[in-house]
Coordinates of C-alpha atoms in Angstrom, one line a residue:
X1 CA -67.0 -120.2 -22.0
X2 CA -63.5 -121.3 -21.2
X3 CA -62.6 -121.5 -24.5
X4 CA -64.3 -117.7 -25.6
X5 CA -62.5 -116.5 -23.1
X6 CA -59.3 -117.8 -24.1
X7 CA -60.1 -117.0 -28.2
X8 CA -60.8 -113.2 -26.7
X9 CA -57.1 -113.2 -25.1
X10 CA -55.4 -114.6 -28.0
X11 CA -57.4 -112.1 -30.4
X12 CA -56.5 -109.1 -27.5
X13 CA -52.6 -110.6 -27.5
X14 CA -52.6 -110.7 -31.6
X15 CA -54.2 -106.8 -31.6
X16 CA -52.1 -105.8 -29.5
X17 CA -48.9 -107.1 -31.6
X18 CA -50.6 -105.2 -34.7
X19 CA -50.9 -102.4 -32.8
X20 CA -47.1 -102.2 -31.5
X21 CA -45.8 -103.1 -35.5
X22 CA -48.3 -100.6 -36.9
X23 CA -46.8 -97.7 -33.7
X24 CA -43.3 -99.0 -34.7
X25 CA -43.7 -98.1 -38.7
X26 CA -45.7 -95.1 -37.9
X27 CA -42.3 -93.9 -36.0
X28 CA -40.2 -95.1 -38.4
X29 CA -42.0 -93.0 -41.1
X30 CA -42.5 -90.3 -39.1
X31 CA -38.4 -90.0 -38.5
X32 CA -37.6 -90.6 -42.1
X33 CA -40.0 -87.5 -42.9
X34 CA -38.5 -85.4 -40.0
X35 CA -34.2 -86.3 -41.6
X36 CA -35.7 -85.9 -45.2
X37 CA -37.4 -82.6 -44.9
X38 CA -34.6 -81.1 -42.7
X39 CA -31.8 -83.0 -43.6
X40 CA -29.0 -80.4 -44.6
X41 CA -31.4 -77.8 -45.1
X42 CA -31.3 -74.8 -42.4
X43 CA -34.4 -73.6 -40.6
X44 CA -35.4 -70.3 -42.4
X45 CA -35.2 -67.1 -41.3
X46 CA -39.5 -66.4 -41.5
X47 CA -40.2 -68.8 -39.1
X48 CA -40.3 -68.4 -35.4
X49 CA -38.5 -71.2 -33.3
X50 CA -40.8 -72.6 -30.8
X51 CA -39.5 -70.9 -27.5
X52 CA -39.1 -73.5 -24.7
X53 CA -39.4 -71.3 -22.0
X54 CA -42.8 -69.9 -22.9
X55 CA -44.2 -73.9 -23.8
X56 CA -43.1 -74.2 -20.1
X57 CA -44.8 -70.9 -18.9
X58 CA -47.8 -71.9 -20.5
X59 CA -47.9 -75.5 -19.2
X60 CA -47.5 -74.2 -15.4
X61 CA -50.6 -72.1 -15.7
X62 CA -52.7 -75.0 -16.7
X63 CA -50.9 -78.0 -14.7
X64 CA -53.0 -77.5 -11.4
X65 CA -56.6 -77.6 -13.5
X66 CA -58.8 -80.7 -12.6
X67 CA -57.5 -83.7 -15.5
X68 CA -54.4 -81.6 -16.4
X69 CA -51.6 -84.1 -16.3
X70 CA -47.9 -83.3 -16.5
X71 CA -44.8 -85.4 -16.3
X72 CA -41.5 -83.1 -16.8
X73 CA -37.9 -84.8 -16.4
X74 CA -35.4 -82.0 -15.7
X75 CA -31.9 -82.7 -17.0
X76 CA -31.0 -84.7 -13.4
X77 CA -33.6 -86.8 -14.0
X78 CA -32.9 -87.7 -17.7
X79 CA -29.3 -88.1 -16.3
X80 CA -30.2 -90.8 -14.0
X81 CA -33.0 -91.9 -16.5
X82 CA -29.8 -92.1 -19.4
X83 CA -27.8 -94.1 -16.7
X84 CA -30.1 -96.8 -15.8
X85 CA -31.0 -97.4 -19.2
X86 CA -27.2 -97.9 -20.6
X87 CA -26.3 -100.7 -17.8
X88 CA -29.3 -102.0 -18.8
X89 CA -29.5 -102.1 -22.9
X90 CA -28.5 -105.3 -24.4
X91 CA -28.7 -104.9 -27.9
X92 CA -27.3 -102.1 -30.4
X93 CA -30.5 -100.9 -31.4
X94 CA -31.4 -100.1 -27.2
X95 CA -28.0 -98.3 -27.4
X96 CA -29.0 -96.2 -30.3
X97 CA -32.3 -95.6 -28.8
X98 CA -30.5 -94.0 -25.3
X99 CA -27.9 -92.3 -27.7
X100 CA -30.9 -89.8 -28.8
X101 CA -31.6 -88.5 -25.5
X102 CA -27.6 -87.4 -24.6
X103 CA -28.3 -83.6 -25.8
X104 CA -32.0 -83.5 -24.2
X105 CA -32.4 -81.6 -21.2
X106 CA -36.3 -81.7 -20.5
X107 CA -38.4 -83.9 -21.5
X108 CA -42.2 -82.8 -21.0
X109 CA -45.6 -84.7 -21.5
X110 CA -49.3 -83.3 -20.7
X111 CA -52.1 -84.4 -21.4
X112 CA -55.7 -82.9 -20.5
X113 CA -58.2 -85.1 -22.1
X114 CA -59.7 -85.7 -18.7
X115 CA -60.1 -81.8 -18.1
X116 CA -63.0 -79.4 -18.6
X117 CA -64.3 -78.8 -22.3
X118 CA -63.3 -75.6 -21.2
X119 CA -60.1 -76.0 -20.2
X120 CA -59.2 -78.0 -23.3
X121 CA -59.9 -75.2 -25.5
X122 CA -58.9 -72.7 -23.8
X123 CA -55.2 -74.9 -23.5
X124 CA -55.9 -75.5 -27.7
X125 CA -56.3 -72.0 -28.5
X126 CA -53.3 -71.0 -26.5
X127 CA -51.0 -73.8 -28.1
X128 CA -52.1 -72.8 -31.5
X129 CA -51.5 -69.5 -31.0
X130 CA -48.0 -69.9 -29.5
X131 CA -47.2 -72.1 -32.5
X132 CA -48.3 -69.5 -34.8
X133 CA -45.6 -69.2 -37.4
X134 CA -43.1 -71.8 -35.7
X135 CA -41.5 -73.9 -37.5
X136 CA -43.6 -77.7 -38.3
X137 CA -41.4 -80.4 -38.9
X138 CA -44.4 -82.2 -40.4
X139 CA -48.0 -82.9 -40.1
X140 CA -50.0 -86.1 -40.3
X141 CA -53.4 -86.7 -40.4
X142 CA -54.8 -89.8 -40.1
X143 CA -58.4 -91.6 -38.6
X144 CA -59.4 -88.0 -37.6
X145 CA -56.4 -87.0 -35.7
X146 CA -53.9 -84.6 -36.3
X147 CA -50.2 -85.2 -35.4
X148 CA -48.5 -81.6 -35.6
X149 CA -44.4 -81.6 -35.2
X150 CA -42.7 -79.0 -34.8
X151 CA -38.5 -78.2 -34.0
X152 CA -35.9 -76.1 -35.0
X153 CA -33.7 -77.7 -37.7
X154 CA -29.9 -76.3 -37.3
X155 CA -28.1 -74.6 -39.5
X156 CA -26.2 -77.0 -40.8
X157 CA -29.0 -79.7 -40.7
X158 CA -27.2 -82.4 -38.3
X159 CA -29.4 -81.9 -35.5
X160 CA -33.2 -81.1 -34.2
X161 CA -33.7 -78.4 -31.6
X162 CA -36.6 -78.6 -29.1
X163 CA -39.0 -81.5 -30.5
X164 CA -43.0 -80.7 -30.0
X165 CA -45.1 -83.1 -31.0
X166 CA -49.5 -81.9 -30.2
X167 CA -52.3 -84.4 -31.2
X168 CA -54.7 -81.6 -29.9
X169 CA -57.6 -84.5 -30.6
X170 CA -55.8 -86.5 -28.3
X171 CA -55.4 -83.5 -25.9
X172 CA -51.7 -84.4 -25.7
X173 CA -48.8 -82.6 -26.1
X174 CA -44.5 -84.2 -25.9
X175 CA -41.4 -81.6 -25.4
X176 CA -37.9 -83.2 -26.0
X177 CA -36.1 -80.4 -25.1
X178 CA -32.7 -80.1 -26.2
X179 CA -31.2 -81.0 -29.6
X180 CA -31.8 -84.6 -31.2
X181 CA -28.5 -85.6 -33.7
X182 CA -30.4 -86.0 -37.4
X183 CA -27.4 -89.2 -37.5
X184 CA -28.3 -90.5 -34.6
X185 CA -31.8 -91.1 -36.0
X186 CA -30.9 -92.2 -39.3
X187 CA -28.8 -95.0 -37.7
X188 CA -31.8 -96.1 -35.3
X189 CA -33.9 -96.3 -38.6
X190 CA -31.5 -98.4 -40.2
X191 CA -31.3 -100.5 -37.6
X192 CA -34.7 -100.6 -37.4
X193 CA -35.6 -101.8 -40.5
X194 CA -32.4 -104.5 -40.5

């Protein structure tokens, strides 16, 4: 039994290393499709941009449900959050990483899964229809879920206006607010992949 146990934790420890490489090249593709597909190009003029202040409005009238979790960082807190981390990054790549959050000014995560069936439609439908006609980054499907992006490239491509990532399967939505440099990313992804 001893030595089940200990197969079990060293098959756990080795799944949980594919997960973390498999996570890490799903970012790392999902960033290279966000800088190709908006690289230089500016957002165009038939699209909505996703208005922050209405995600927010529409978040506060869910957050006190039953199983309605939200975590939102005002820019204080991302301050403090931005110092901590830079006397604390050692390598290059950990600089990088902090570099991407210096134009972000909210950062927002929900997620509802443990709410009513109810609630998470009703929160579904009202998502879907406040990202009717906004602008989507990208899209990837993959083991029956969807990964919906959406932002505002600007005009003259270098940079990615509020960030909204919803995996409604997953009943979880993330709002960088702010603007993301399209360089900044590029050089993490390099880096990355060094």
């Amino acid at each position: 039994n001893v030595h089940s146990s200990a197969s079990i934790k060293v098959s756990a420890q080795k799944n949980g290393l594919k997960t973390k490489k498999n996570m890490r090249k799903i970012i790392t593709i999902l960033l290279i499709g966000i800088l190709a597909v908006g690289s230089g190009m500016p957002a165009e003029a038939t699209q909505k941009k996703v208005n922050s202040a209405a995600v927010t409005a529409l978040v506060n009238e869910y957050h006190m449900e039953e199983g309605f979790t939200t975590v939102s960082v005002g820019s204080f807190g991302l301050g403090m959050i931005k110092a901590l981390a830079r006397m604390s990054a050692q390598t290059e790549e950990e600089r990088q990483a902090i570099a991407l959050m210096d134009k972000l000014n909210k950062v927002l995560v929900i997620e509802y899964n443990d709410a009513s069936q109810e609630v998470r439609e009703s929160f579904g439908r009202k998502v879907n229809t406040l990202f009717d006609g906004a602008e989507k980054i990208i899209e990837i499907k993959e083991d029956g879920s969807t990964v919906n992006i959406y932002g505002t490239f600007a005009d003259d491509g270098d940079s990615i206006d509020d960030l909204i990532m919803f995996i409604p399967e997953d009943c979880t939505m993330i709002c960088l607010f702010g603007s993301i440099s399209s360089q900044k990313v590029a050089d993490l992804i390099e880096m990355a992949n060094e």
